[in-house]
Amino acid sequence: MKLEIVILAAGKGARMHSSMPKALQRLGGRPLLAHVLEAAASLEQSGIHTVIGHGAELVRRTFQNPDFPFAGLAGLNWVLQQQQLGTGHAVQQAMPRVTADLVLVLYGDVPLVLPDTLRNLIDLADPGNIALLTLETSRPEGLGRIIRGADGEVEAIVEERDADPEQKRISEINSGIMVLPAGRLRQWLDRLDCDNAQREYYLTDVVAMARDENCPVRAMKIDDDREVQGVNDQAQLSALEGHYRMSKAASLLSAGVRLLDPARVDVRGSLVTGQDVEIDVNVVFEGDVSLGDGVKIGPNCVIKNASIAAGTRVLAGTSVDGAAVGADCSIGPMARLRPGTELAAGVKIGNFVETKKAKIGKGSKANHLCYLGDVEIGENVNIGAGVIVCNYDGEKKHRTVIGNNVFVGSNSVLVAPVTLRDDSFVAAGSTVSSEVPSGQLAVGRARQKNISRWKRPGNR
Ligand code: UD1
Ligand code: MG
């Protein structure tokens, strides 16, 4: 049976007190809506219709960006809800596009629902009933309550603001997620009114209509409230962030990673790990990161879109972004590897060293206070403290090439474009603006002059 998915994401999220539409608020480094789209895309479906309204253009642009994995998702449609008149009204806007027999409604602000849970719910559904995902919770405040009859069957959903005191005591709530028969849903939506406390067309009202027509409502109750926790305010968002963090940490632990504190590591993307990986506290991973066997990451590091090969140590306070780091390197403390950095095995990058588009050969070292941008450095090169590569002339970037076994003395400035051939040597404090031939010493500084019989000011 064909199933299409309608995702409701037009709301402003007034309770977030943010200028950003709620669908774009970030959880685990990605927009809330991205989590829902990912779950939707993993199901067997023949179309995904996302209803947008507040910040619609921004939402659409974000997801159509070619860097975004959903940009090319087949069957992804955007539906505009001009005015946010309620969840029922929102679904109604998408219905003209739906041709399937069943409709799964997901909420853009309920981001962590698991595909397996959705599959189980879909298995419950058929064109003769509604399948509804509910939750037993000790904190039902703010949510729609499930009203069951004497026979235990679901009869209606009552929103918090329309509920009487007795109904408010009900601990079973509506997750918002349901599977409905498309044909009957169209008729029910046409009959909705906004005769309620919020003056909105509630999708939840179709449940009572279904019951009146003897269309059974099958509830699937789950009890992990994090899975269907909605994000309506910042407190709920940070609570879910905590849950997301812990679930990522749990999978690292079960893969054998040593985490000094699972509550202080954030994986905002995908992290692939080898054996005997150790991660200290306050480490953030973003995008796609892979860590080889025995890699150790020190405290307070941010590692983004990077591969770090076996045996490498990243020391405290280091930032790695868009870099490929070879085996047995030592990076940091407090180093910054920027995009286009490629380090061969056994490279040492020490404190306050910044690299960008830097290809550095085996066993080379830059241990202190350097800027290495747009460079190619050979093997066994020593870059002294305070060496700066001037790659930018105010208009263009230029390349610097350094051969094998080169020694660049401390506090030297290499003015690109420039080449230092194999085995050359640069004296400390030099400014090098032309090629240094192989095996030669370049001294590019003023000669020292000592002045005798000199007196300090004030000294007699
Ligand atoms: C809704 C449910 C409630 C449920 C709760 C679960 C209704 C009437 N209530 O309440 O029973 O317990 O979710 O989290 O459905 N939206 C639109 N267009 C609109 C209004 C809303 O697209 O006109 C979208 C929002 O962007 C959001 C979702 O629908 O993603 C839910 O809307 P929200 O206002 O958050 O409803 P809740 O009060 O959370
Ligand atoms: Mg909500």
JSON list of C-alpha atoms in Angstrom, two decimals, residues 8 15 85-88 107 109 132-133 140-147 155-170 172-178 192-208 232:
[
{"chain": "A", "resi": 8, "resn": "LEU", "atom": "CA", "xyz": [4.37, 20.00, 9.55]},
{"chain": "A", "resi": 15, "resn": "ARG", "atom": "CA", "xyz": [7.86, 30.03, 22.50]},
{"chain": "A", "resi": 85, "resn": "LEU", "atom": "CA", "xyz": [-4.19, 28.41, 11.15]},
{"chain": "A", "resi": 86, "resn": "GLY", "atom": "CA", "xyz": [-3.42, 25.16, 12.91]},
{"chain": "A", "resi": 87, "resn": "THR", "atom": "CA", "xyz": [-2.11, 21.64, 12.37]},
{"chain": "A", "resi": 88, "resn": "GLY", "atom": "CA", "xyz": [-5.31, 20.49, 10.61]},
{"chain": "A", "resi": 107, "resn": "TYR", "atom": "CA", "xyz": [5.91, 17.12, 13.16]},
{"chain": "A", "resi": 109, "resn": "ASP", "atom": "CA", "xyz": [9.41, 19.90, 15.97]},
{"chain": "A", "resi": 132, "resn": "LEU", "atom": "CA", "xyz": [-1.72, 6.99, 16.51]},
{"chain": "A", "resi": 133, "resn": "LEU", "atom": "CA", "xyz": [1.54, 7.19, 18.42]},
{"chain": "A", "resi": 140, "resn": "PRO", "atom": "CA", "xyz": [1.99, 15.75, 30.20]},
{"chain": "A", "resi": 141, "resn": "GLU", "atom": "CA", "xyz": [1.84, 19.54, 30.62]},
{"chain": "A", "resi": 142, "resn": "GLY", "atom": "CA", "xyz": [1.27, 21.47, 27.42]},
{"chain": "A", "resi": 143, "resn": "LEU", "atom": "CA", "xyz": [0.40, 18.43, 25.32]},
{"chain": "A", "resi": 144, "resn": "GLY", "atom": "CA", "xyz": [-2.76, 16.94, 23.88]},
{"chain": "A", "resi": 145, "resn": "ARG", "atom": "CA", "xyz": [-4.35, 14.33, 26.18]},
{"chain": "A", "resi": 146, "resn": "ILE", "atom": "CA", "xyz": [-5.68, 11.00, 24.92]},
{"chain": "A", "resi": 147, "resn": "ILE", "atom": "CA", "xyz": [-9.29, 10.43, 25.97]},
{"chain": "A", "resi": 155, "resn": "GLU", "atom": "CA", "xyz": [-12.24, 8.49, 21.59]},
{"chain": "A", "resi": 156, "resn": "ALA", "atom": "CA", "xyz": [-10.68, 11.91, 21.22]},
{"chain": "A", "resi": 157, "resn": "ILE", "atom": "CA", "xyz": [-7.65, 14.11, 21.78]},
{"chain": "A", "resi": 158, "resn": "VAL", "atom": "CA", "xyz": [-8.08, 17.20, 23.92]},
{"chain": "A", "resi": 159, "resn": "GLU", "atom": "CA", "xyz": [-5.52, 19.96, 23.84]},
{"chain": "A", "resi": 160, "resn": "GLU", "atom": "CA", "xyz": [-4.17, 21.19, 27.19]},
{"chain": "A", "resi": 161, "resn": "ARG", "atom": "CA", "xyz": [-5.80, 24.58, 26.78]},
{"chain": "A", "resi": 162, "resn": "ASP", "atom": "CA", "xyz": [-9.22, 23.03, 26.09]},
{"chain": "A", "resi": 163, "resn": "ALA", "atom": "CA", "xyz": [-8.95, 20.33, 28.77]},
{"chain": "A", "resi": 164, "resn": "ASP", "atom": "CA", "xyz": [-10.93, 20.32, 32.02]},
{"chain": "A", "resi": 165, "resn": "PRO", "atom": "CA", "xyz": [-9.10, 19.61, 35.30]},
{"chain": "A", "resi": 166, "resn": "GLU", "atom": "CA", "xyz": [-9.94, 15.93, 35.17]},
{"chain": "A", "resi": 167, "resn": "GLN", "atom": "CA", "xyz": [-8.67, 15.60, 31.58]},
{"chain": "A", "resi": 168, "resn": "LYS", "atom": "CA", "xyz": [-5.50, 17.42, 32.55]},
{"chain": "A", "resi": 169, "resn": "ARG", "atom": "CA", "xyz": [-4.73, 14.61, 34.98]},
{"chain": "A", "resi": 170, "resn": "ILE", "atom": "CA", "xyz": [-4.52, 12.12, 32.09]},
{"chain": "A", "resi": 172, "resn": "GLU", "atom": "CA", "xyz": [-1.25, 9.56, 28.12]},
{"chain": "A", "resi": 173, "resn": "ILE", "atom": "CA", "xyz": [-0.43, 12.22, 25.54]},
{"chain": "A", "resi": 174, "resn": "ASN", "atom": "CA", "xyz": [-0.54, 12.67, 21.78]},
{"chain": "A", "resi": 175, "resn": "SER", "atom": "CA", "xyz": [2.86, 12.58, 20.10]},
{"chain": "A", "resi": 176, "resn": "GLY", "atom": "CA", "xyz": [1.29, 14.26, 17.07]},
{"chain": "A", "resi": 177, "resn": "ILE", "atom": "CA", "xyz": [2.45, 11.42, 14.87]},
{"chain": "A", "resi": 178, "resn": "MET", "atom": "CA", "xyz": [-0.27, 9.41, 13.14]},
{"chain": "A", "resi": 192, "resn": "LEU", "atom": "CA", "xyz": [-12.81, 20.92, 10.92]},
{"chain": "A", "resi": 193, "resn": "ASP", "atom": "CA", "xyz": [-13.69, 24.10, 12.77]},
{"chain": "A", "resi": 194, "resn": "CYS", "atom": "CA", "xyz": [-11.69, 26.38, 15.01]},
{"chain": "A", "resi": 195, "resn": "ASP", "atom": "CA", "xyz": [-14.09, 26.42, 17.88]},
{"chain": "A", "resi": 196, "resn": "ASN", "atom": "CA", "xyz": [-11.42, 26.04, 20.57]},
{"chain": "A", "resi": 197, "resn": "ALA", "atom": "CA", "xyz": [-9.22, 27.99, 22.94]},
{"chain": "A", "resi": 198, "resn": "GLN", "atom": "CA", "xyz": [-6.54, 28.71, 20.32]},
{"chain": "A", "resi": 199, "resn": "ARG", "atom": "CA", "xyz": [-8.98, 29.46, 17.44]},
{"chain": "A", "resi": 200, "resn": "GLU", "atom": "CA", "xyz": [-7.04, 26.95, 15.32]},
{"chain": "A", "resi": 201, "resn": "TYR", "atom": "CA", "xyz": [-7.98, 24.09, 13.04]},
{"chain": "A", "resi": 202, "resn": "TYR", "atom": "CA", "xyz": [-6.66, 21.15, 15.05]},
{"chain": "A", "resi": 203, "resn": "LEU", "atom": "CA", "xyz": [-5.59, 17.99, 13.25]},
{"chain": "A", "resi": 204, "resn": "THR", "atom": "CA", "xyz": [-6.26, 16.19, 16.51]},
{"chain": "A", "resi": 205, "resn": "ASP", "atom": "CA", "xyz": [-10.02, 16.75, 16.09]},
{"chain": "A", "resi": 206, "resn": "VAL", "atom": "CA", "xyz": [-10.14, 14.18, 13.29]},
{"chain": "A", "resi": 207, "resn": "VAL", "atom": "CA", "xyz": [-9.72, 11.47, 15.93]},
{"chain": "A", "resi": 208, "resn": "ALA", "atom": "CA", "xyz": [-13.17, 12.12, 17.40]},
{"chain": "A", "resi": 232, "resn": "ASN", "atom": "CA", "xyz": [8.51, 24.19, 21.83]}
]
